[in-house]
mmCIF file of C-alpha atoms and ligand atoms in Angstrom:
data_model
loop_
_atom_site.group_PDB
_atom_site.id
_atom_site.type_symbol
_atom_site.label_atom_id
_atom_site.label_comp_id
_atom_site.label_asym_id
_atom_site.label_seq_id
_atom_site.Cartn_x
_atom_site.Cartn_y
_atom_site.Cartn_z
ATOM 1 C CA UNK A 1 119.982 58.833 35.946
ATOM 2 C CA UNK A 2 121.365 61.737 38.238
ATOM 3 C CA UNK A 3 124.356 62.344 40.345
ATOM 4 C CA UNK A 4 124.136 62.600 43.973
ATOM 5 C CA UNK A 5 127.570 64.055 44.885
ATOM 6 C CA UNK A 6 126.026 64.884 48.766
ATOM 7 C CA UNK A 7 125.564 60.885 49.733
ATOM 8 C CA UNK A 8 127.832 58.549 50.728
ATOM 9 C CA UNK A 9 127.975 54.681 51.097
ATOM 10 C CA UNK A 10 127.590 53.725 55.170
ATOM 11 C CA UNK A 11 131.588 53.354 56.811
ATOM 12 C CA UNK A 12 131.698 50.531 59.452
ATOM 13 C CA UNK A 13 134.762 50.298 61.929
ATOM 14 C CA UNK A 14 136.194 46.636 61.519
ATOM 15 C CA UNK A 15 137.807 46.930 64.581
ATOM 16 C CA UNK A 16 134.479 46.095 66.496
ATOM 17 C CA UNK A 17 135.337 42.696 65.376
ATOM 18 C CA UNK A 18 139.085 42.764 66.620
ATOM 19 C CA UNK A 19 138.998 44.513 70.074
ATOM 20 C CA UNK A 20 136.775 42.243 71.983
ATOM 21 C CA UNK A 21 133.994 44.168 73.157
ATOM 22 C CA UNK A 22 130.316 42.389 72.396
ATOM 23 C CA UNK A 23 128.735 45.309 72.612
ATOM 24 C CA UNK A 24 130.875 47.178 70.018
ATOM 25 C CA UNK A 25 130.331 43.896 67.501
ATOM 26 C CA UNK A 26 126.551 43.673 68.035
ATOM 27 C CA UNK A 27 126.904 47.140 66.556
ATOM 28 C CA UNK A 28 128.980 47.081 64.119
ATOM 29 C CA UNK A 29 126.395 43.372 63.004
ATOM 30 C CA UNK A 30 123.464 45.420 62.728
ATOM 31 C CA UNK A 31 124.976 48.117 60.836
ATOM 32 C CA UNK A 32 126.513 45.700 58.557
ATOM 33 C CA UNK A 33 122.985 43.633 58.174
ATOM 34 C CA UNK A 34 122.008 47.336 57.282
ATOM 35 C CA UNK A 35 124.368 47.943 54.792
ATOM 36 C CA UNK A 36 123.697 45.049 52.885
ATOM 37 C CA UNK A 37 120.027 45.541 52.797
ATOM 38 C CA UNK A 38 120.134 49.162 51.761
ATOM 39 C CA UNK A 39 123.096 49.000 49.542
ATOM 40 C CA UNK A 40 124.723 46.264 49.196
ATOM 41 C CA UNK A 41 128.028 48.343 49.927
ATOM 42 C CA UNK A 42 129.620 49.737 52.504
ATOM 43 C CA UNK A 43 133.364 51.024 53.596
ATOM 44 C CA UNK A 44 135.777 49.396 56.002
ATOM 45 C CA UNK A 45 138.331 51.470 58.230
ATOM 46 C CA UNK A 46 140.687 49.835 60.387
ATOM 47 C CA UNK A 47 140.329 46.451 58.364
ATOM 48 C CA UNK A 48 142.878 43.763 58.502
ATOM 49 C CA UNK A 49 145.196 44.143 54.960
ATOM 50 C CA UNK A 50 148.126 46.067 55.656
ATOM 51 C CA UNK A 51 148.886 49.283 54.632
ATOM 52 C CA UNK A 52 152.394 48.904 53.647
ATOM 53 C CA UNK A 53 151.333 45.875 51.589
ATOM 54 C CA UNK A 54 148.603 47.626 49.563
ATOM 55 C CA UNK A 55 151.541 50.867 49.290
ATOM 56 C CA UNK A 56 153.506 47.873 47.840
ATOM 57 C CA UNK A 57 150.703 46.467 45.586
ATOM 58 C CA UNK A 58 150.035 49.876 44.119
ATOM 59 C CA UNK A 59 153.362 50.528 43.290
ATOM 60 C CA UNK A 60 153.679 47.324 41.582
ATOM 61 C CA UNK A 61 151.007 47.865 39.492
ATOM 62 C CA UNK A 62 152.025 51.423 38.560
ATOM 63 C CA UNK A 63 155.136 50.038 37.524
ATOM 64 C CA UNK A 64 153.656 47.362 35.334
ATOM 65 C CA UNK A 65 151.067 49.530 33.592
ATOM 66 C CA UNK A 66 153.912 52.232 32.591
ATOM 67 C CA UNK A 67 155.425 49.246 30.462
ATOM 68 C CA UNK A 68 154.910 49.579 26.609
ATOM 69 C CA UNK A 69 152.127 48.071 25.540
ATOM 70 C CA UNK A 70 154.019 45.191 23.709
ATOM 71 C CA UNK A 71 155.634 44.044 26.791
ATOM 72 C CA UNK A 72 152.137 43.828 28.614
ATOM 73 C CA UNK A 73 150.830 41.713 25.379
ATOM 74 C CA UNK A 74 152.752 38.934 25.986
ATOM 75 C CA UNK A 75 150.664 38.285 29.279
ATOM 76 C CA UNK A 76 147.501 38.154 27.240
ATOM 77 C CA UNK A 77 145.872 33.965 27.480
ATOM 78 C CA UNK A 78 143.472 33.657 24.656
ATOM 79 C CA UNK A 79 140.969 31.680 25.260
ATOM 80 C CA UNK A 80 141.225 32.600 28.828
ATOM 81 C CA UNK A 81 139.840 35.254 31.131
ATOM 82 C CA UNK A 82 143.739 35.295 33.306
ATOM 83 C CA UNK A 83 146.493 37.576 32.442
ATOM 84 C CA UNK A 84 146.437 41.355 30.911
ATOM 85 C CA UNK A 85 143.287 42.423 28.851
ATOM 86 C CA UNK A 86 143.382 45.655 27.121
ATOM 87 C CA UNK A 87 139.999 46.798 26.933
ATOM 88 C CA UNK A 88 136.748 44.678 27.550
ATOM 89 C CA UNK A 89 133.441 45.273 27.045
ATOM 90 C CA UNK A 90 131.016 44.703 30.045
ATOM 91 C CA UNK A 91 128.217 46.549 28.567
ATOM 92 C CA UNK A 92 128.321 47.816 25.266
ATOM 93 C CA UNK A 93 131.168 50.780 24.667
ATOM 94 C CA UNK A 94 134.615 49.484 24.913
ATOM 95 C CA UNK A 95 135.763 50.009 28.339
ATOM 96 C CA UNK A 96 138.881 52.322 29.010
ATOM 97 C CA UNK A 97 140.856 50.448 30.726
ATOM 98 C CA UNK A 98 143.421 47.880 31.201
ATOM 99 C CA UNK A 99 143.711 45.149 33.572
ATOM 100 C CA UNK A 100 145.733 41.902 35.065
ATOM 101 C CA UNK A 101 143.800 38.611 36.247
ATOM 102 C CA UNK A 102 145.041 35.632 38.660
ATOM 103 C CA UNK A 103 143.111 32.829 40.145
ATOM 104 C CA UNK A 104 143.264 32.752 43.513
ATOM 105 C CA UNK A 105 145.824 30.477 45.163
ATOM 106 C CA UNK A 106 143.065 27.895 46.087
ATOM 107 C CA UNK A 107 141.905 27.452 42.778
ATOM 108 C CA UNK A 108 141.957 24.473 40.947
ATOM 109 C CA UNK A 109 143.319 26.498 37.995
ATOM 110 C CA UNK A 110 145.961 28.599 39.603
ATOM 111 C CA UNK A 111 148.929 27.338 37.875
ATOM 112 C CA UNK A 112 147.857 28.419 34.706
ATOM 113 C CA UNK A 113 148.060 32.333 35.875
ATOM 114 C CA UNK A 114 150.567 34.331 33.849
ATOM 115 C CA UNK A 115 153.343 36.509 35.602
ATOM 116 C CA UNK A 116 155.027 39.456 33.918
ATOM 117 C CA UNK A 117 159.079 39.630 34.919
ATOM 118 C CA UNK A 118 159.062 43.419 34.825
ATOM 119 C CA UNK A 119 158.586 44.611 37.905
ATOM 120 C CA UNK A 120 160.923 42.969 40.020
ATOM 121 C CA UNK A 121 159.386 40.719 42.517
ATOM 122 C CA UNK A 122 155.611 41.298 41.132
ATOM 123 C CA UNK A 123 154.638 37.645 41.963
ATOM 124 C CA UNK A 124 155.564 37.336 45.476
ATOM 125 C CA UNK A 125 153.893 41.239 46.144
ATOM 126 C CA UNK A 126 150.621 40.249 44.398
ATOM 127 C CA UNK A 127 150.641 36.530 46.192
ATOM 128 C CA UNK A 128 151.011 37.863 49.524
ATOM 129 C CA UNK A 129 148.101 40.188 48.785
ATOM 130 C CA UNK A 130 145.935 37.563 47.004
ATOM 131 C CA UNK A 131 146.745 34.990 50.659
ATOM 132 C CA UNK A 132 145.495 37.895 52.828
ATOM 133 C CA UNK A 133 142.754 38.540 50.948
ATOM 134 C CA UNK A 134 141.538 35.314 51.178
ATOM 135 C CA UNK A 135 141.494 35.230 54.479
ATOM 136 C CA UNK A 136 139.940 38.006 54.816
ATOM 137 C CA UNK A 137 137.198 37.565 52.429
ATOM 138 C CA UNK A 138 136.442 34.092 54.486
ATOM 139 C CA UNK A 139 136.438 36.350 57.843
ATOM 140 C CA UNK A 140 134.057 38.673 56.223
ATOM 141 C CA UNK A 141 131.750 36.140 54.819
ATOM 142 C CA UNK A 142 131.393 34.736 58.286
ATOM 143 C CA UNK A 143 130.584 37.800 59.569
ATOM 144 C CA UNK A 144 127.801 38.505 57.142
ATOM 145 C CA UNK A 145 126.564 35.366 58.419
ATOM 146 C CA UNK A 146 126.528 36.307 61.543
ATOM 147 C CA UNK A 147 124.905 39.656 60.637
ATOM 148 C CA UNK A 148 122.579 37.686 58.857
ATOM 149 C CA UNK A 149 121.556 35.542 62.566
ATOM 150 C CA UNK A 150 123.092 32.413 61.053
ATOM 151 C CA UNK A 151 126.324 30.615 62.285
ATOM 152 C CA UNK A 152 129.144 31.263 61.078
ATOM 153 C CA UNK A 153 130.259 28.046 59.947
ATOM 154 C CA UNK A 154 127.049 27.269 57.941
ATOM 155 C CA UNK A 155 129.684 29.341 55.118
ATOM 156 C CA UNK A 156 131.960 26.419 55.677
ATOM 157 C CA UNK A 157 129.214 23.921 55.359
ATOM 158 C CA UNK A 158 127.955 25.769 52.095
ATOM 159 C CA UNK A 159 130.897 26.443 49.907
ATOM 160 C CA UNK A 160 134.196 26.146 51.393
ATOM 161 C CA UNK A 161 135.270 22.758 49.801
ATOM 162 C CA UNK A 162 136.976 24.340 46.424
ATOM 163 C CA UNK A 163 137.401 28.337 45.325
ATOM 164 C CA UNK A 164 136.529 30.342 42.740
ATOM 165 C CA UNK A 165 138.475 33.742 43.880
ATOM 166 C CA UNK A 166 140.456 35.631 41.295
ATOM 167 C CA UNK A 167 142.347 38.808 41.692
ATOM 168 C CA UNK A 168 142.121 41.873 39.422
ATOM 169 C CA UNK A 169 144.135 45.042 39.011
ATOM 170 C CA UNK A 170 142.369 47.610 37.082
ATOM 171 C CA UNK A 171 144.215 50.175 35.397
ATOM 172 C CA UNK A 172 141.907 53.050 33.913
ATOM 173 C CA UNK A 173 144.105 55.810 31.774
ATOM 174 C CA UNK A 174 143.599 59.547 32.647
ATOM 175 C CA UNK A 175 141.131 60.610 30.285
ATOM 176 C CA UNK A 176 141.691 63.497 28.132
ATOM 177 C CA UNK A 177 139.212 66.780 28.603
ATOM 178 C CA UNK A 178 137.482 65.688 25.620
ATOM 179 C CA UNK A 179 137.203 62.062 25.902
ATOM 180 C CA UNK A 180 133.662 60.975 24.364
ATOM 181 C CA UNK A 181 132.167 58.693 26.913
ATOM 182 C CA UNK A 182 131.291 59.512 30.528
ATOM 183 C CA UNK A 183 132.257 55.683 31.984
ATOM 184 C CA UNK A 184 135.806 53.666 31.518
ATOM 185 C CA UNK A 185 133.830 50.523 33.176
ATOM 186 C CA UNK A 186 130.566 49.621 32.097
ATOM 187 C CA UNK A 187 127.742 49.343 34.814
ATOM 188 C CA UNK A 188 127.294 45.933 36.217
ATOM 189 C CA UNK A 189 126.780 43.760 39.325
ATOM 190 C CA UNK A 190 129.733 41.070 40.590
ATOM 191 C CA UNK A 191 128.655 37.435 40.532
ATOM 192 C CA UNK A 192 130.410 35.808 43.260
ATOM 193 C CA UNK A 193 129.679 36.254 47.604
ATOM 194 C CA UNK A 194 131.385 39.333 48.025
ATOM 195 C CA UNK A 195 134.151 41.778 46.782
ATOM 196 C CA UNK A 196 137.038 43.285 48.170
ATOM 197 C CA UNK A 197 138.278 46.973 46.758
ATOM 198 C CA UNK A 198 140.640 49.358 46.837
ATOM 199 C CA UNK A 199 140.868 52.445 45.316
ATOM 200 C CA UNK A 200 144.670 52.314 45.701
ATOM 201 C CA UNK A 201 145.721 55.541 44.546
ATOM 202 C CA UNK A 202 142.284 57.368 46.280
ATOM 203 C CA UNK A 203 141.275 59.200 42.494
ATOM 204 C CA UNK A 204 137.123 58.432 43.108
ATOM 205 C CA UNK A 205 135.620 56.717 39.614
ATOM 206 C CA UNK A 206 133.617 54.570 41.392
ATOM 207 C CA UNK A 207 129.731 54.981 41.371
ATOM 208 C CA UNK A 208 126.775 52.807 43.034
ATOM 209 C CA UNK A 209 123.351 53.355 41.970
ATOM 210 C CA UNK A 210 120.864 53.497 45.078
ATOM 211 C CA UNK A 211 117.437 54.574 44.798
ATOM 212 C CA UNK A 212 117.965 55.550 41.211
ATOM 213 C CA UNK A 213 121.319 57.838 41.888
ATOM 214 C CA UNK A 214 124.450 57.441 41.243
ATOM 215 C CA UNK A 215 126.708 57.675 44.224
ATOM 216 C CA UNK A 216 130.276 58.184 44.467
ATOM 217 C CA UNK A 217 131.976 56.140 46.678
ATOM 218 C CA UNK A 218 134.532 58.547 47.890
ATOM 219 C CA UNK A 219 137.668 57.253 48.901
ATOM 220 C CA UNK A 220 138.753 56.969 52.564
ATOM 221 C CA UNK A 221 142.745 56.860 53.345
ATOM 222 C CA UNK A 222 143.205 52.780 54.225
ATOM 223 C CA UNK A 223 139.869 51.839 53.721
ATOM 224 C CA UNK A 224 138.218 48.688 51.660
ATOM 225 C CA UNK A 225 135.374 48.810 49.662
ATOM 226 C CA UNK A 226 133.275 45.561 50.598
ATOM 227 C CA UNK A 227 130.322 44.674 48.050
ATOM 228 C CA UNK A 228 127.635 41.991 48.206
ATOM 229 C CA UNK A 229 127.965 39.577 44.771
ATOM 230 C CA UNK A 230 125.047 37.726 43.444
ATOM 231 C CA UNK A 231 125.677 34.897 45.392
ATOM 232 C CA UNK A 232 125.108 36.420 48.550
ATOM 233 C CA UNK A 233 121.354 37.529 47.063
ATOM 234 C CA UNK A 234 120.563 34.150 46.352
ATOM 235 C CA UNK A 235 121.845 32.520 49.299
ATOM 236 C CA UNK A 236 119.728 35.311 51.523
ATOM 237 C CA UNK A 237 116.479 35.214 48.992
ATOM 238 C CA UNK A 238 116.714 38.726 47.870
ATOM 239 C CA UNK A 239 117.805 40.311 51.724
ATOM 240 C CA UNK A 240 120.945 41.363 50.907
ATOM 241 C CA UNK A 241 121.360 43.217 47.217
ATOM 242 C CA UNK A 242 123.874 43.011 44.916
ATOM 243 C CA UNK A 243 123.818 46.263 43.300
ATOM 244 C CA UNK A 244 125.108 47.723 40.427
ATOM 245 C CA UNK A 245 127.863 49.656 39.874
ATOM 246 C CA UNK A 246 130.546 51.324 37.414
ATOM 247 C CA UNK A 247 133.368 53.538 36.679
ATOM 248 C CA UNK A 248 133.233 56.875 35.292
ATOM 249 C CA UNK A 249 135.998 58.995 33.363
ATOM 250 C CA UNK A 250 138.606 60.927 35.749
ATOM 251 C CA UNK A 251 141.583 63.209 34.487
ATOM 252 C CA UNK A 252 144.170 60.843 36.783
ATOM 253 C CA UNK A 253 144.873 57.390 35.954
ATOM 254 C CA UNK A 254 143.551 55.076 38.626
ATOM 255 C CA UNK A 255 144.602 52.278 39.829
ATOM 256 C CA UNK A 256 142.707 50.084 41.579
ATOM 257 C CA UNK A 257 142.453 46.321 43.256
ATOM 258 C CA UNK A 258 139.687 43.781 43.645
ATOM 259 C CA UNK A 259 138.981 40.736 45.262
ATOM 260 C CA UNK A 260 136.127 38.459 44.044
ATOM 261 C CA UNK A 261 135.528 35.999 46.221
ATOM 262 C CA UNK A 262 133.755 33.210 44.692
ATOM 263 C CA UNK A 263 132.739 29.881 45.374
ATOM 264 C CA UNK A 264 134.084 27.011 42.943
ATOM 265 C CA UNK A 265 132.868 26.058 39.441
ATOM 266 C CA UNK A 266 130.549 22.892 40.759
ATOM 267 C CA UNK A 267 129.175 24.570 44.149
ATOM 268 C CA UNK A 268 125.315 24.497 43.919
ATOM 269 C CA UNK A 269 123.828 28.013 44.742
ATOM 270 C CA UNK A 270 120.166 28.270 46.425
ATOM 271 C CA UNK A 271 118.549 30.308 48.352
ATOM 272 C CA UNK A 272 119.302 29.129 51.897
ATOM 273 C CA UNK A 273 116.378 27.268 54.040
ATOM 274 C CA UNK A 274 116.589 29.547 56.220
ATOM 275 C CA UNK A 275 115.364 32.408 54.022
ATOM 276 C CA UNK A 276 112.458 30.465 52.168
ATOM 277 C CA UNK A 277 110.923 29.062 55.223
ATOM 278 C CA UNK A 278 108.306 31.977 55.615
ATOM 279 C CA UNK A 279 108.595 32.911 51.698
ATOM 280 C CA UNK A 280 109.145 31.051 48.391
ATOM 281 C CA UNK A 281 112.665 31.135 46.891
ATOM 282 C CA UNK A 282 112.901 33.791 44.699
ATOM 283 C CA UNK A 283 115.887 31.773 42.183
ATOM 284 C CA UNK A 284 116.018 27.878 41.565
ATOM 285 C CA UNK A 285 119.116 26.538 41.951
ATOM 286 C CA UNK A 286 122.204 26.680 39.592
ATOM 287 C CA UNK A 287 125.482 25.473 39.263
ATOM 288 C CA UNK A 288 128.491 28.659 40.032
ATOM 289 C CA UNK A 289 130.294 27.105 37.005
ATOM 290 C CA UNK A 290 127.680 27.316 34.562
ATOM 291 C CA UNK A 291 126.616 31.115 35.655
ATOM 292 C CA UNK A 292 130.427 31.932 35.700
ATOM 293 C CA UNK A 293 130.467 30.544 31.710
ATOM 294 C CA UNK A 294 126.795 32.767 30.945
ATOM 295 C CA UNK A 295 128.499 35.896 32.165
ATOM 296 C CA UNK A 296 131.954 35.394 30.565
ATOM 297 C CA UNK A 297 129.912 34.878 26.895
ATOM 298 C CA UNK A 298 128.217 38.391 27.968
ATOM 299 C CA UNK A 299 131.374 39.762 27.522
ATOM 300 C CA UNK A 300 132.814 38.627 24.383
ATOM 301 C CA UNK A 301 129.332 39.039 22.481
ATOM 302 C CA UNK A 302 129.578 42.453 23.301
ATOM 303 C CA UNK A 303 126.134 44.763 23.416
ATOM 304 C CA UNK A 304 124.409 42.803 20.929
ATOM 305 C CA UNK A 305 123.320 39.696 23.045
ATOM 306 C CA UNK A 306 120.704 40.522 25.659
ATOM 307 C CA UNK A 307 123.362 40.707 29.097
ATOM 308 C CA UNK A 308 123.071 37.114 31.628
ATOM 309 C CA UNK A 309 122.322 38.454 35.231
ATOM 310 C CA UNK A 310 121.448 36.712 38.053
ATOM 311 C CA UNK A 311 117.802 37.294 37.170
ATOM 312 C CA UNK A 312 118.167 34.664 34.801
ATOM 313 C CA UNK A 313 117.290 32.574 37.671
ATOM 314 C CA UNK A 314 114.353 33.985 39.152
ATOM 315 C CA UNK A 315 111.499 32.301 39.680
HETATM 316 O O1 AKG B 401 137.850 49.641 39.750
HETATM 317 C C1 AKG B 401 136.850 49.804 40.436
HETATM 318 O O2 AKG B 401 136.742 50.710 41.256
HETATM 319 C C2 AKG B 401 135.679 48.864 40.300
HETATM 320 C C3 AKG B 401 135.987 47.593 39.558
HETATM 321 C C4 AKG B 401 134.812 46.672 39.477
HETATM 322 O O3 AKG B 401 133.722 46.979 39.868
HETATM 323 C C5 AKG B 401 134.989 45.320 38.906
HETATM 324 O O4 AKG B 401 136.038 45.066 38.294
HETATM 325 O O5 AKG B 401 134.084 44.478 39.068
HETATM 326 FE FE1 FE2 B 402 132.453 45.223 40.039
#
């Protein structure tokens, strides 16, 4: 599939949302309900985590990734997807790349994620970050559903009894000149509501497909990558897309941070009444858990099982 270097995903202005002014937010709505339609990505300036707390996130991670490889071992949880993971395999080819897992702090499971000592003060950093960003992920999820011409709180009514959210830093090696494969991340779509990202130290890798291109998302100085999961495309019957994505090979390492806000293991996911009133739904209904355990199995059969996606529900 080509390259389109020219494009670029739409950039919405959060502070529409902060400043008060209704015709500035019925704006920013429609170009959000946009966004989601067309791409199921967009960029966020002037969004609410702080920029001195993601300086302090990225130099965390830097400093954790530079630690021999033994050291970042003992974080490794078998039989569990927390903690450090060398490589992984989303589709097929190893990925390059290295990465660090927490639950989120309203998950049932959240005691169980593993800290590293080295760097100093790592937890309380990466906690901070993972509190804001779950605030933040709940703001944004309420204004999807407002972009959407629901109420906000119908996302409390739906799924805000018990979390799924987990927390990934992504660490993807420079790649030398004549590294063999053109991605470090496989391609693939997220399976929760929505996702949080930042390109922390702004080297691009990052690639949606739209209308069979590949686009880089280029990053913007303070912005926050926001994706629609699979969730979101059930709950909306198909309006808004979760779309595929992946990373491809750079000469810098890259760091980068995500957000996957989820809803927990026993929430029931089905296209909402209000988007099957006019049409039939387009998935029957499934349990987050259960989806959550298909997608994980993906991984660790590698590229010889036929991948789960959410079109394993459709109808
Ligand atoms: O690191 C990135 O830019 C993307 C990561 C991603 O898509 C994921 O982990 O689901
Ligand atoms: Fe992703």
């Amino acid at each position: 599939m080509a390259i389109d270097e020219e494009a670029s995903i739409p950039v919405i202005d959060h502070s529409a949302f902060v400043l008060g002014d209704e015709c500035a937010r019925v704006k920013a709505l429609a170009e959000i309900d946009r966004a989601c339609r067309d791409w199921g990505f967009f960029q966020l300036v002037n969004h609410g985590l702080g920029a001195d707390r993601l300086e302090n996130i990225l130099q965390c991670t830097r400093d954790f990734f530079a630690l021999p490889l033994e050291r970042k071992l003992d974080l490794v949880t078998p039989m569990s997807p927390i903690g450090f993971l060398n490589q992984s395999g989303a589709s097929g080819v190893v990925d390059r790349k290295e990465h660090l897992l927490f639950f989120g702090l309203d998950h049932p499971s959240v005691r169980h994620n593993a800290w590293p000592e080295s760097p100093h003060g790592f937890r309380g950093v990466v906690e901070e970050m993972m509190r804001e960003c779950a605030a933040f992920s709940k703001l944004l999820t309420r204004i999807l559903f407002e972009a959407l011409g629901l109420s906000g709180d119908c996302a409390r009514e739906i799924y805000n009894k018990e979390s799924g959210d987990s927390f990934l830093l992504p660490f993807y090696p420079a790649c030398p000149p004549d590294y063999e494969h053109e991605l470090v991340l496989g391609q693939h779509k997220d399976g929760g509501i929505l996702t949080l990202l930042s390109q922390l130290n702004e080297v691009p890798g990052l690639q949606v497909l739209k209308d069979d291109r590949w686009i880089t998302v280029k990053p913007l100085k303070n912005s926050l990558v926001i994706n629609v999961g699979d969730v979101m495309q059930v709950w909306t019957n198909g309006r808004y897309k979760s779309v595929m994505h992946r990373v491809v090979r750079r000469e810098n390492d890259r760091f980068s941070m995500a957000f996957f806000h989820i809803p927990g293991s026993s929430t029931e996911i089905a296209p909402l009444e209000e988007f099957t009133a006019h049409e039939p739904p387009k998935y029957r209904k499934f349990v987050q858990g259960e989806y959550i355990q298909l997608r994980m199995k993906n991984r660790s059969m590698g590229n010889k099982a036929k991948e789960v996606t959410i079109e394993h529900y459709a109808v």
